[in-house]
CSV table of C-alpha atoms in Angstrom, one decimal:
chain,number,residue,atom,x,y,z
A,1,UNK,CA,42.3,38.7,-24.0
A,2,UNK,CA,43.8,35.6,-22.3
A,3,UNK,CA,44.6,35.4,-18.6
A,4,UNK,CA,45.4,32.8,-16.0
A,5,UNK,CA,43.5,32.8,-12.7
A,6,UNK,CA,43.8,30.6,-9.6
A,7,UNK,CA,40.8,29.8,-7.4
A,8,UNK,CA,41.0,28.1,-4.0
A,9,UNK,CA,41.3,26.6,-1.6
A,10,UNK,CA,38.0,24.8,-1.8
A,11,UNK,CA,36.9,23.1,1.5
A,12,UNK,CA,34.0,20.9,0.4
A,13,UNK,CA,36.1,17.9,-0.9
A,14,UNK,CA,38.3,15.1,0.5
A,15,UNK,CA,41.3,17.4,1.1
A,16,UNK,CA,42.4,20.8,0.0
A,17,UNK,CA,41.8,21.8,-3.7
A,18,UNK,CA,42.6,24.7,-6.0
A,19,UNK,CA,41.8,25.3,-9.6
A,20,UNK,CA,43.8,27.1,-12.2
A,21,UNK,CA,41.9,28.4,-15.2
A,22,UNK,CA,42.9,29.8,-18.6
A,23,UNK,CA,40.3,32.4,-19.5
A,24,UNK,CA,39.9,34.0,-22.9
A,25,UNK,CA,37.4,36.8,-23.2
A,26,UNK,CA,35.6,35.7,-20.1
A,27,UNK,CA,35.3,32.0,-21.1
A,28,UNK,CA,37.3,29.1,-19.6
A,29,UNK,CA,39.4,27.5,-22.3
A,30,UNK,CA,41.3,25.1,-20.1
A,31,UNK,CA,41.4,24.0,-16.4
A,32,UNK,CA,43.9,22.4,-14.1
A,33,UNK,CA,42.7,20.8,-10.9
A,34,UNK,CA,45.3,20.7,-8.1
A,35,UNK,CA,44.9,18.5,-5.0
A,36,UNK,CA,47.4,20.3,-2.9
A,37,UNK,CA,47.5,18.1,0.2
A,38,UNK,CA,49.7,14.9,0.5
A,39,UNK,CA,48.5,12.7,3.3
A,40,UNK,CA,50.1,9.3,2.6
A,41,UNK,CA,47.8,6.9,4.4
A,42,UNK,CA,49.0,4.0,2.3
A,43,UNK,CA,52.6,4.6,3.5
A,44,UNK,CA,51.5,5.0,7.1
A,45,UNK,CA,49.9,1.5,6.9
A,46,UNK,CA,52.8,-0.3,5.5
A,47,UNK,CA,54.3,-2.7,8.1
A,48,UNK,CA,51.4,-2.4,10.5
A,49,UNK,CA,49.0,-5.1,11.6
A,50,UNK,CA,46.2,-5.7,9.2
A,51,UNK,CA,43.6,-4.7,11.8
A,52,UNK,CA,45.3,-1.2,12.0
A,53,UNK,CA,43.6,-0.5,8.6
A,54,UNK,CA,40.3,-0.5,10.4
A,55,UNK,CA,41.6,2.3,12.7
A,56,UNK,CA,43.4,4.4,10.1
A,57,UNK,CA,41.0,4.1,7.2
A,58,UNK,CA,38.0,6.0,8.6
A,59,UNK,CA,40.3,9.0,9.3
A,60,UNK,CA,41.0,9.5,5.6
A,61,UNK,CA,37.8,11.5,5.3
A,62,UNK,CA,35.7,13.2,7.9
A,63,UNK,CA,32.6,13.1,5.7
A,64,UNK,CA,32.8,9.5,4.4
A,65,UNK,CA,34.3,7.9,7.4
A,66,UNK,CA,32.0,4.9,7.4
A,67,UNK,CA,32.6,4.4,3.6
A,68,UNK,CA,36.3,4.1,4.3
A,69,UNK,CA,35.7,1.7,7.2
A,70,UNK,CA,33.5,-0.5,5.0
A,71,UNK,CA,36.0,-0.5,2.2
A,72,UNK,CA,38.8,-1.5,4.5
A,73,UNK,CA,36.8,-4.2,6.2
A,74,UNK,CA,35.7,-5.6,2.8
A,75,UNK,CA,39.4,-5.8,1.6
A,76,UNK,CA,40.3,-7.6,4.8
A,77,UNK,CA,37.3,-9.9,4.5
A,78,UNK,CA,38.3,-11.0,1.1
A,79,UNK,CA,41.9,-11.6,2.1
A,80,UNK,CA,40.9,-13.5,5.2
A,81,UNK,CA,38.1,-15.4,3.5
A,82,UNK,CA,35.4,-14.4,6.0
A,83,UNK,CA,31.8,-13.5,5.1
A,84,UNK,CA,29.6,-11.5,7.4
A,85,UNK,CA,26.3,-13.1,8.6
A,86,UNK,CA,23.1,-11.7,7.2
A,87,UNK,CA,22.3,-9.3,10.1
A,88,UNK,CA,25.9,-8.1,10.1
A,89,UNK,CA,25.7,-7.3,6.4
A,90,UNK,CA,22.4,-5.5,6.7
A,91,UNK,CA,23.7,-3.5,9.7
A,92,UNK,CA,26.7,-2.5,7.7
A,93,UNK,CA,24.5,-1.4,4.8
A,94,UNK,CA,22.4,0.6,7.1
A,95,UNK,CA,25.4,2.6,8.4
A,96,UNK,CA,26.7,3.2,4.9
A,97,UNK,CA,23.4,4.3,3.6
A,98,UNK,CA,22.8,6.6,6.6
A,99,UNK,CA,26.2,8.3,6.0
A,100,UNK,CA,25.6,8.6,2.2
A,101,UNK,CA,22.1,10.2,2.8
A,102,UNK,CA,23.6,12.6,5.3
A,103,UNK,CA,26.3,13.5,2.7
A,104,UNK,CA,23.6,14.2,0.1
A,105,UNK,CA,21.6,16.3,2.5
A,106,UNK,CA,24.7,18.3,3.6
A,107,UNK,CA,25.8,18.9,0.0
A,108,UNK,CA,22.5,20.1,-1.2
A,109,UNK,CA,21.4,22.3,1.7
A,110,UNK,CA,24.7,23.5,3.1
A,111,UNK,CA,27.1,23.5,0.2
A,112,UNK,CA,25.2,23.8,-3.1
A,113,UNK,CA,22.1,25.8,-2.7
A,114,UNK,CA,23.7,28.6,-0.6
A,115,UNK,CA,25.9,29.4,-3.7
A,116,UNK,CA,22.8,30.8,-5.4
A,117,UNK,CA,22.5,33.5,-2.7
A,118,UNK,CA,25.5,35.2,-4.4
A,119,UNK,CA,25.0,38.8,-5.5
A,120,UNK,CA,25.5,37.8,-9.1
A,121,UNK,CA,22.0,36.4,-9.1
A,122,UNK,CA,20.3,39.3,-7.3
A,123,UNK,CA,18.4,40.4,-10.4
A,124,UNK,CA,16.5,37.1,-10.9
A,125,UNK,CA,12.9,36.9,-9.9
A,126,UNK,CA,13.6,33.8,-7.8
A,127,UNK,CA,16.4,35.4,-5.8
A,128,UNK,CA,14.5,36.8,-2.8
A,129,UNK,CA,12.9,33.4,-2.0
A,130,UNK,CA,16.2,31.5,-2.4
A,131,UNK,CA,18.0,34.1,-0.3
A,132,UNK,CA,15.4,33.9,2.4
A,133,UNK,CA,15.5,30.1,2.4
A,134,UNK,CA,19.2,29.3,1.9
A,135,UNK,CA,21.3,32.3,3.1
A,136,UNK,CA,24.2,30.8,5.2
A,137,UNK,CA,23.5,31.0,9.0
A,138,UNK,CA,20.2,32.8,8.5
A,139,UNK,CA,18.2,30.8,5.9
A,140,UNK,CA,14.8,29.7,7.2
A,141,UNK,CA,15.3,26.1,6.1
A,142,UNK,CA,18.8,25.6,7.6
A,143,UNK,CA,17.8,25.1,11.3
A,144,UNK,CA,15.4,22.3,10.2
A,145,UNK,CA,18.0,20.7,8.0
A,146,UNK,CA,20.6,20.7,10.8
A,147,UNK,CA,18.2,19.3,13.3
A,148,UNK,CA,17.1,16.6,10.9
A,149,UNK,CA,20.7,15.7,10.0
A,150,UNK,CA,21.6,15.5,13.7
A,151,UNK,CA,18.7,13.2,14.4
A,152,UNK,CA,19.4,11.1,11.3
A,153,UNK,CA,23.0,10.5,12.4
A,154,UNK,CA,21.7,9.1,15.7
A,155,UNK,CA,21.3,5.9,13.6
A,156,UNK,CA,25.0,5.7,13.4
A,157,UNK,CA,25.3,6.1,17.1
A,158,UNK,CA,22.8,3.3,17.6
A,159,UNK,CA,24.5,0.9,15.2
A,160,UNK,CA,28.1,2.0,15.4
A,161,UNK,CA,28.5,3.6,18.8
A,162,UNK,CA,29.6,6.9,17.4
A,163,UNK,CA,30.4,8.8,14.2
A,164,UNK,CA,32.8,9.4,12.7
A,165,UNK,CA,35.6,6.8,13.1
A,166,UNK,CA,33.5,3.9,14.4
A,167,UNK,CA,35.2,0.5,15.0
A,168,UNK,CA,32.0,-1.4,14.9
A,169,UNK,CA,32.5,-2.3,11.2
A,170,UNK,CA,34.7,-5.4,11.0
A,171,UNK,CA,35.6,-7.9,8.2
A,172,UNK,CA,33.2,-10.4,9.8
A,173,UNK,CA,30.3,-8.1,10.2
A,174,UNK,CA,29.4,-5.6,13.0
A,175,UNK,CA,30.1,-5.7,16.7
A,176,UNK,CA,26.9,-4.0,17.9
A,177,UNK,CA,23.8,-6.3,18.1
A,178,UNK,CA,20.6,-4.3,18.4
A,179,UNK,CA,17.8,-5.5,20.6
A,180,UNK,CA,14.2,-5.5,19.4
A,181,UNK,CA,13.3,-2.3,21.1
A,182,UNK,CA,16.3,-0.6,19.4
A,183,UNK,CA,15.2,-2.0,16.0
A,184,UNK,CA,11.8,-0.5,16.5
A,185,UNK,CA,13.5,2.8,17.4
A,186,UNK,CA,15.5,2.6,14.2
A,187,UNK,CA,12.3,2.3,12.2
A,188,UNK,CA,10.9,5.4,13.9
A,189,UNK,CA,14.1,7.4,13.0
A,190,UNK,CA,13.8,6.4,9.4
A,191,UNK,CA,10.1,7.4,9.3
A,192,UNK,CA,10.9,10.8,10.8
A,193,UNK,CA,13.5,11.4,8.2
A,194,UNK,CA,11.1,10.4,5.4
A,195,UNK,CA,8.6,12.9,6.8
A,196,UNK,CA,11.2,15.6,6.9
A,197,UNK,CA,12.1,15.0,3.2
A,198,UNK,CA,8.4,15.1,2.2
A,199,UNK,CA,7.8,18.3,4.0
A,200,UNK,CA,11.0,20.0,2.9
A,201,UNK,CA,12.3,18.6,-0.3
A,202,UNK,CA,9.2,17.4,-2.3
A,203,UNK,CA,6.7,19.9,-1.0
A,204,UNK,CA,4.3,17.4,0.4
A,205,UNK,CA,4.4,14.8,-2.4
A,206,UNK,CA,5.0,11.3,-1.0
A,207,UNK,CA,8.5,9.9,-1.8
A,208,UNK,CA,7.0,6.9,-3.5
A,209,UNK,CA,5.1,9.1,-6.0
A,210,UNK,CA,8.3,11.0,-6.9
A,211,UNK,CA,10.4,7.8,-7.2
A,212,UNK,CA,7.8,6.4,-9.6
A,213,UNK,CA,8.5,9.1,-12.1
A,214,UNK,CA,10.2,7.9,-15.3
A,215,UNK,CA,10.5,10.9,-17.5
A,216,UNK,CA,11.5,14.6,-17.1
A,217,UNK,CA,8.0,15.7,-18.1
A,218,UNK,CA,6.5,13.6,-15.4
A,219,UNK,CA,9.0,14.9,-12.8
A,220,UNK,CA,8.0,18.5,-13.6
A,221,UNK,CA,4.3,17.6,-13.3
A,222,UNK,CA,4.6,15.7,-10.0
A,223,UNK,CA,7.0,18.0,-8.3
A,224,UNK,CA,6.2,21.7,-8.6
A,225,UNK,CA,7.0,22.8,-5.0
A,226,UNK,CA,9.4,22.1,-2.2
A,227,UNK,CA,13.2,22.5,-2.6
A,228,UNK,CA,13.3,20.0,-5.4
A,229,UNK,CA,10.9,22.2,-7.3
A,230,UNK,CA,13.0,25.2,-6.5
A,231,UNK,CA,16.1,23.5,-7.8
A,232,UNK,CA,14.4,22.6,-11.1
A,233,UNK,CA,13.4,26.3,-11.4
A,234,UNK,CA,17.1,27.2,-11.0
A,235,UNK,CA,18.1,24.6,-13.5
A,236,UNK,CA,15.9,26.2,-16.1
A,237,UNK,CA,16.7,29.8,-15.2
A,238,UNK,CA,20.4,29.4,-15.2
A,239,UNK,CA,20.5,26.6,-17.8
A,240,UNK,CA,22.2,24.2,-15.5
A,241,UNK,CA,21.3,21.5,-18.0
A,242,UNK,CA,24.3,22.8,-20.1
A,243,UNK,CA,26.7,23.8,-17.4
A,244,UNK,CA,29.7,21.7,-16.3
A,245,UNK,CA,29.5,19.0,-19.0
A,246,UNK,CA,31.9,16.1,-18.8
A,247,UNK,CA,32.5,13.3,-21.3
A,248,UNK,CA,29.6,11.5,-19.7
A,249,UNK,CA,31.3,8.1,-19.1
A,250,UNK,CA,30.1,6.8,-15.8
A,251,UNK,CA,31.0,3.8,-13.6
A,252,UNK,CA,29.9,2.3,-10.3
A,253,UNK,CA,31.2,-0.6,-8.3
A,254,UNK,CA,27.7,-1.3,-7.1
A,255,UNK,CA,26.7,-0.9,-3.5
A,256,UNK,CA,25.0,-2.5,-0.5
A,257,UNK,CA,25.8,-6.2,-0.7
A,258,UNK,CA,23.1,-8.7,0.2
A,259,UNK,CA,23.7,-12.0,1.9
A,260,UNK,CA,23.2,-13.9,-1.3
A,261,UNK,CA,26.2,-12.4,-3.0
A,262,UNK,CA,24.4,-9.7,-5.1
A,263,UNK,CA,24.3,-6.0,-4.6
A,264,UNK,CA,21.2,-3.8,-4.2
A,265,UNK,CA,22.7,-1.2,-6.6
A,266,UNK,CA,24.3,-2.9,-9.5
A,267,UNK,CA,27.8,-2.3,-10.8
A,268,UNK,CA,28.5,-1.3,-14.4
A,269,UNK,CA,29.7,1.4,-16.8
A,270,UNK,CA,27.7,3.8,-18.9
A,271,UNK,CA,29.2,4.7,-22.3
A,272,UNK,CA,27.4,6.1,-25.3
A,273,UNK,CA,24.0,5.7,-23.8
A,274,UNK,CA,24.3,2.1,-22.8
A,275,UNK,CA,25.0,0.1,-19.6
A,276,UNK,CA,27.6,-2.6,-19.8
A,277,UNK,CA,29.7,-4.7,-17.4
A,278,UNK,CA,32.4,-3.2,-15.3
A,279,UNK,CA,35.8,-4.9,-15.5
A,280,UNK,CA,37.9,-3.7,-12.5
A,281,UNK,CA,41.0,-5.4,-14.0
A,282,UNK,CA,41.2,-2.5,-16.5
A,283,UNK,CA,41.7,0.1,-13.7
A,284,UNK,CA,45.0,1.9,-13.9
A,285,UNK,CA,46.5,5.0,-12.4
A,286,UNK,CA,48.6,7.4,-14.5
A,287,UNK,CA,51.1,9.6,-12.7
A,288,UNK,CA,52.5,11.7,-15.6
A,289,UNK,CA,51.2,14.9,-14.1
A,290,UNK,CA,51.0,13.8,-10.4
A,291,UNK,CA,53.7,14.5,-7.9
A,292,UNK,CA,54.9,11.0,-7.7
A,293,UNK,CA,57.9,9.0,-9.1
A,294,UNK,CA,57.9,5.4,-9.9
A,295,UNK,CA,55.6,3.2,-12.0
A,296,UNK,CA,51.9,3.7,-12.2
A,297,UNK,CA,49.5,1.1,-13.6
A,298,UNK,CA,47.0,-1.1,-11.8
A,299,UNK,CA,46.6,-0.2,-8.1
A,300,UNK,CA,47.7,-3.7,-7.0
A,301,UNK,CA,51.0,-3.3,-9.0
A,302,UNK,CA,51.9,0.3,-8.7
A,303,UNK,CA,54.9,1.4,-6.6
A,304,UNK,CA,55.3,5.1,-6.3
A,305,UNK,CA,56.8,7.7,-3.9
A,306,UNK,CA,56.0,11.4,-3.5
A,307,UNK,CA,58.1,13.8,-5.5
A,308,UNK,CA,57.3,17.5,-5.0
A,309,UNK,CA,60.0,18.6,-7.5
A,310,UNK,CA,58.7,16.5,-10.4
A,311,UNK,CA,58.6,18.4,-13.7
A,312,UNK,CA,55.2,18.8,-15.4
A,313,UNK,CA,53.4,17.6,-12.2
A,314,UNK,CA,50.8,19.9,-10.7
A,315,UNK,CA,48.8,17.8,-8.2
A,316,UNK,CA,49.0,15.0,-5.6
A,317,UNK,CA,46.0,13.4,-7.3
A,318,UNK,CA,46.7,10.5,-9.6
A,319,UNK,CA,44.8,10.0,-12.9
A,320,UNK,CA,42.7,6.8,-12.7
A,321,UNK,CA,41.4,5.4,-16.0
A,322,UNK,CA,39.2,2.5,-17.0
A,323,UNK,CA,40.6,0.8,-20.1
A,324,UNK,CA,42.5,4.0,-20.8
A,325,UNK,CA,39.4,6.2,-20.8
A,326,UNK,CA,38.3,9.1,-18.5
A,327,UNK,CA,35.3,8.0,-16.3
A,328,UNK,CA,33.5,9.7,-13.4
A,329,UNK,CA,31.5,8.3,-10.5
A,330,UNK,CA,28.9,9.4,-8.0
A,331,UNK,CA,25.2,9.2,-7.2
A,332,UNK,CA,24.2,9.8,-10.8
A,333,UNK,CA,26.3,6.8,-11.9
A,334,UNK,CA,24.8,4.6,-9.2
A,335,UNK,CA,21.3,5.4,-10.1
A,336,UNK,CA,22.0,4.9,-13.9
A,337,UNK,CA,23.6,1.5,-13.2
A,338,UNK,CA,20.7,0.6,-10.9
A,339,UNK,CA,18.4,1.0,-13.9
A,340,UNK,CA,16.4,4.1,-12.8
A,341,UNK,CA,14.5,5.1,-15.9
A,342,UNK,CA,14.5,8.8,-15.1
A,343,UNK,CA,18.3,8.9,-14.5
A,344,UNK,CA,19.0,7.1,-17.8
A,345,UNK,CA,16.6,9.3,-19.7
A,346,UNK,CA,18.3,12.4,-18.3
A,347,UNK,CA,21.7,11.1,-19.2
A,348,UNK,CA,20.6,10.4,-22.8
A,349,UNK,CA,19.2,13.8,-23.2
A,350,UNK,CA,21.5,16.1,-21.2
A,351,UNK,CA,24.6,14.0,-20.3
A,352,UNK,CA,26.5,14.6,-17.0
A,353,UNK,CA,26.0,18.2,-16.2
A,354,UNK,CA,25.4,20.2,-12.9
A,355,UNK,CA,21.6,19.6,-13.1
A,356,UNK,CA,21.8,15.8,-13.6
A,357,UNK,CA,24.6,15.2,-11.1
A,358,UNK,CA,22.7,17.0,-8.4
A,359,UNK,CA,19.4,15.3,-9.3
A,360,UNK,CA,21.3,12.0,-9.0
A,361,UNK,CA,22.1,12.9,-5.4
A,362,UNK,CA,18.6,14.0,-4.6
A,363,UNK,CA,17.1,10.8,-6.1
A,364,UNK,CA,19.4,8.7,-4.0
A,365,UNK,CA,18.6,10.8,-0.9
A,366,UNK,CA,14.9,10.0,-1.4
A,367,UNK,CA,15.4,6.4,-2.3
A,368,UNK,CA,17.7,5.3,0.6
A,369,UNK,CA,15.2,5.6,3.5
A,370,UNK,CA,12.8,3.1,1.9
A,371,UNK,CA,15.7,0.6,1.4
A,372,UNK,CA,16.9,1.1,4.9
A,373,UNK,CA,13.4,0.3,6.2
A,374,UNK,CA,13.5,-3.0,4.3
A,375,UNK,CA,17.0,-3.9,5.7
A,376,UNK,CA,15.9,-3.0,9.2
A,377,UNK,CA,13.1,-5.6,8.8
A,378,UNK,CA,15.8,-8.2,8.2
A,379,UNK,CA,17.7,-7.6,11.4
A,380,UNK,CA,17.6,-10.6,13.8
A,381,UNK,CA,18.8,-10.0,17.3
A,382,UNK,CA,18.9,-13.7,18.0
A,383,UNK,CA,21.7,-14.5,15.5
A,384,UNK,CA,25.4,-13.6,15.4
A,385,UNK,CA,26.2,-10.3,13.6
A,386,UNK,CA,29.9,-10.8,13.5
A,387,UNK,CA,32.1,-13.9,12.5
A,388,UNK,CA,35.6,-14.3,14.0
A,389,UNK,CA,38.5,-14.7,11.6
A,390,UNK,CA,42.3,-15.2,11.9
A,391,UNK,CA,44.0,-11.9,11.4
A,392,UNK,CA,47.4,-13.5,11.1
A,393,UNK,CA,46.8,-14.2,7.4
A,394,UNK,CA,48.8,-13.9,4.2
A,395,UNK,CA,47.0,-12.9,1.0
A,396,UNK,CA,45.4,-10.0,-0.8
A,397,UNK,CA,41.9,-8.5,-0.9
A,398,UNK,CA,39.9,-5.9,-2.8
A,399,UNK,CA,37.2,-3.8,-1.1
A,400,UNK,CA,34.9,-2.0,-3.5
A,401,UNK,CA,32.3,0.4,-2.0
A,402,UNK,CA,30.3,3.4,-3.1
A,403,UNK,CA,30.7,6.4,-0.9
A,404,UNK,CA,28.3,9.3,-1.5
A,405,UNK,CA,30.7,10.9,-4.0
A,406,UNK,CA,31.4,7.7,-5.9
A,407,UNK,CA,33.5,4.6,-6.1
A,408,UNK,CA,36.0,3.8,-3.4
A,409,UNK,CA,38.6,1.1,-3.8
A,410,UNK,CA,40.8,-0.3,-1.0
A,411,UNK,CA,43.5,-3.0,-1.9
A,412,UNK,CA,45.5,-4.8,0.8
A,413,UNK,CA,48.4,-7.2,0.4
A,414,UNK,CA,49.4,-8.9,3.7
A,415,UNK,CA,52.0,-11.4,4.9
A,416,UNK,CA,51.7,-13.1,8.3
A,417,UNK,CA,49.2,-10.5,9.5
A,418,UNK,CA,51.3,-7.5,8.5
A,419,UNK,CA,50.4,-5.1,5.7
A,420,UNK,CA,52.9,-5.2,2.8
A,421,UNK,CA,51.0,-3.0,0.4
A,422,UNK,CA,47.9,-0.9,0.7
A,423,UNK,CA,46.3,1.2,-2.0
A,424,UNK,CA,43.3,3.5,-2.0
A,425,UNK,CA,41.5,5.1,-4.9
A,426,UNK,CA,38.9,7.6,-3.6
A,427,UNK,CA,36.0,9.1,-5.6
A,428,UNK,CA,37.7,12.4,-5.7
A,429,UNK,CA,40.7,10.8,-7.3
A,430,UNK,CA,38.5,9.9,-10.3
A,431,UNK,CA,36.4,13.0,-10.5
A,432,UNK,CA,39.3,15.5,-9.9
A,433,UNK,CA,41.9,13.6,-11.9
A,434,UNK,CA,44.6,15.5,-13.7
A,435,UNK,CA,45.7,15.0,-17.3
A,436,UNK,CA,47.2,11.6,-18.2
A,437,UNK,CA,50.1,10.7,-20.4
A,438,UNK,CA,48.1,11.5,-23.6
A,439,UNK,CA,47.2,14.9,-22.2
A,440,UNK,CA,43.5,14.1,-21.7
A,441,UNK,CA,42.1,16.1,-18.8
A,442,UNK,CA,40.1,14.6,-16.0
A,443,UNK,CA,36.3,14.9,-15.6
A,444,UNK,CA,36.3,18.2,-13.6
A,445,UNK,CA,39.0,19.7,-15.8
A,446,UNK,CA,36.8,19.0,-18.8
A,447,UNK,CA,33.7,20.2,-17.0
A,448,UNK,CA,35.2,23.7,-16.4
A,449,UNK,CA,35.8,24.4,-20.1
A,450,UNK,CA,33.2,26.8,-21.5
A,451,UNK,CA,32.2,28.3,-18.2
A,452,UNK,CA,31.8,32.1,-18.0
A,453,UNK,CA,34.1,33.8,-15.5
A,454,UNK,CA,34.4,37.3,-14.4
A,455,UNK,CA,32.3,40.3,-13.6
A,456,UNK,CA,31.0,40.5,-17.2
A,457,UNK,CA,29.5,37.0,-16.9
A,458,UNK,CA,28.1,37.0,-13.3
A,459,UNK,CA,26.8,33.5,-13.8
A,460,UNK,CA,27.7,29.8,-13.3
A,461,UNK,CA,30.4,30.2,-10.6
A,462,UNK,CA,33.0,27.5,-11.1
A,463,UNK,CA,32.4,26.2,-7.5
A,464,UNK,CA,29.0,24.8,-8.5
A,465,UNK,CA,29.2,21.0,-9.1
């Protein structure tokens, strides 16, 4: 028997979301992902001073506020031909990494793991321990997580004044110069967070030992306890190695620029088990099934207007494509492009599924504190952290950043210091893309196909991602 069901709204993404499913005999045969909210930040920015982008952009998302600030500042920096000094760049990287780590922590402990407390799982042997640990509001680990998260975000207060919506991030660097005593305090904060991760996530295994793992077999041998071990147990028990499969084409813009012009995490694409170069000139946005009229195409060429009455449209999300193909982004993509052997091995064996995507997040969560410690060592309170620039410029600039959830693009075209054209492609735009002109569904729409739905299934809720 075939039926259509609608699920939503979901509240764990950048804006409101609902999902429509076509279900046949308890199995999803097709899915349509609907971003129901039109916000129109690009239209709000048109005609304003270029520096207004630094004020409006962080308000696009309450979770990835710093990421939006960094992308806006990067687009202005390219257009104004200004480069941050070394300490300004390291400080920007520290703020972005802090926010991304907080996002991964929040996703795993507050959004993802509590889903397994659902009654559908009550008959499993592991259920009592998972319920005791992750039940919303009452789970034994949650107070520690919330305390660690709050202390971790003090880093953003130290570097940026406050979070979210800091104005410390500028095209020429950062406005807050730390003193040596504050740099020492920053190192202590990073060490405390590392200690928390070892105690809670890895079950006492040093982060360096986990990050040295190169194969799935080694991972299972090194990590048998902690919440990472519990997650691996769930992956096996519920076969999360098969759930939520996408086409498995990944991309990353690369992340955390260094003063020499490189990036700590490399850019690239993953297709058919191999990493190759990313060409941003092949990025287009299809609007066939999006509630816009006008011409799609490259973000720096597209001119569209909202149209809520458009036939065949079902979402306010456009359909980004790379060279005409469906791609996804996120922590898994970043670690694959960065050359992490375990992540590449998992992709070759399993592809992009629930298990590998969440492991990508956890891997990055464990990896970022060590990188942040290195960047903190590079901070110099005796040099400038911000370079001045003339904001009355004419030109265009592209800002490419990796937020926790994936690639974030900001494009600005300005004339005499005023914004003529501003475009944003957020990670959710890629991952929750609708169908394109050829009818090809986006990553999440494809990941939903094959899932069991209904009381007769009782497993793999569609909200797991």
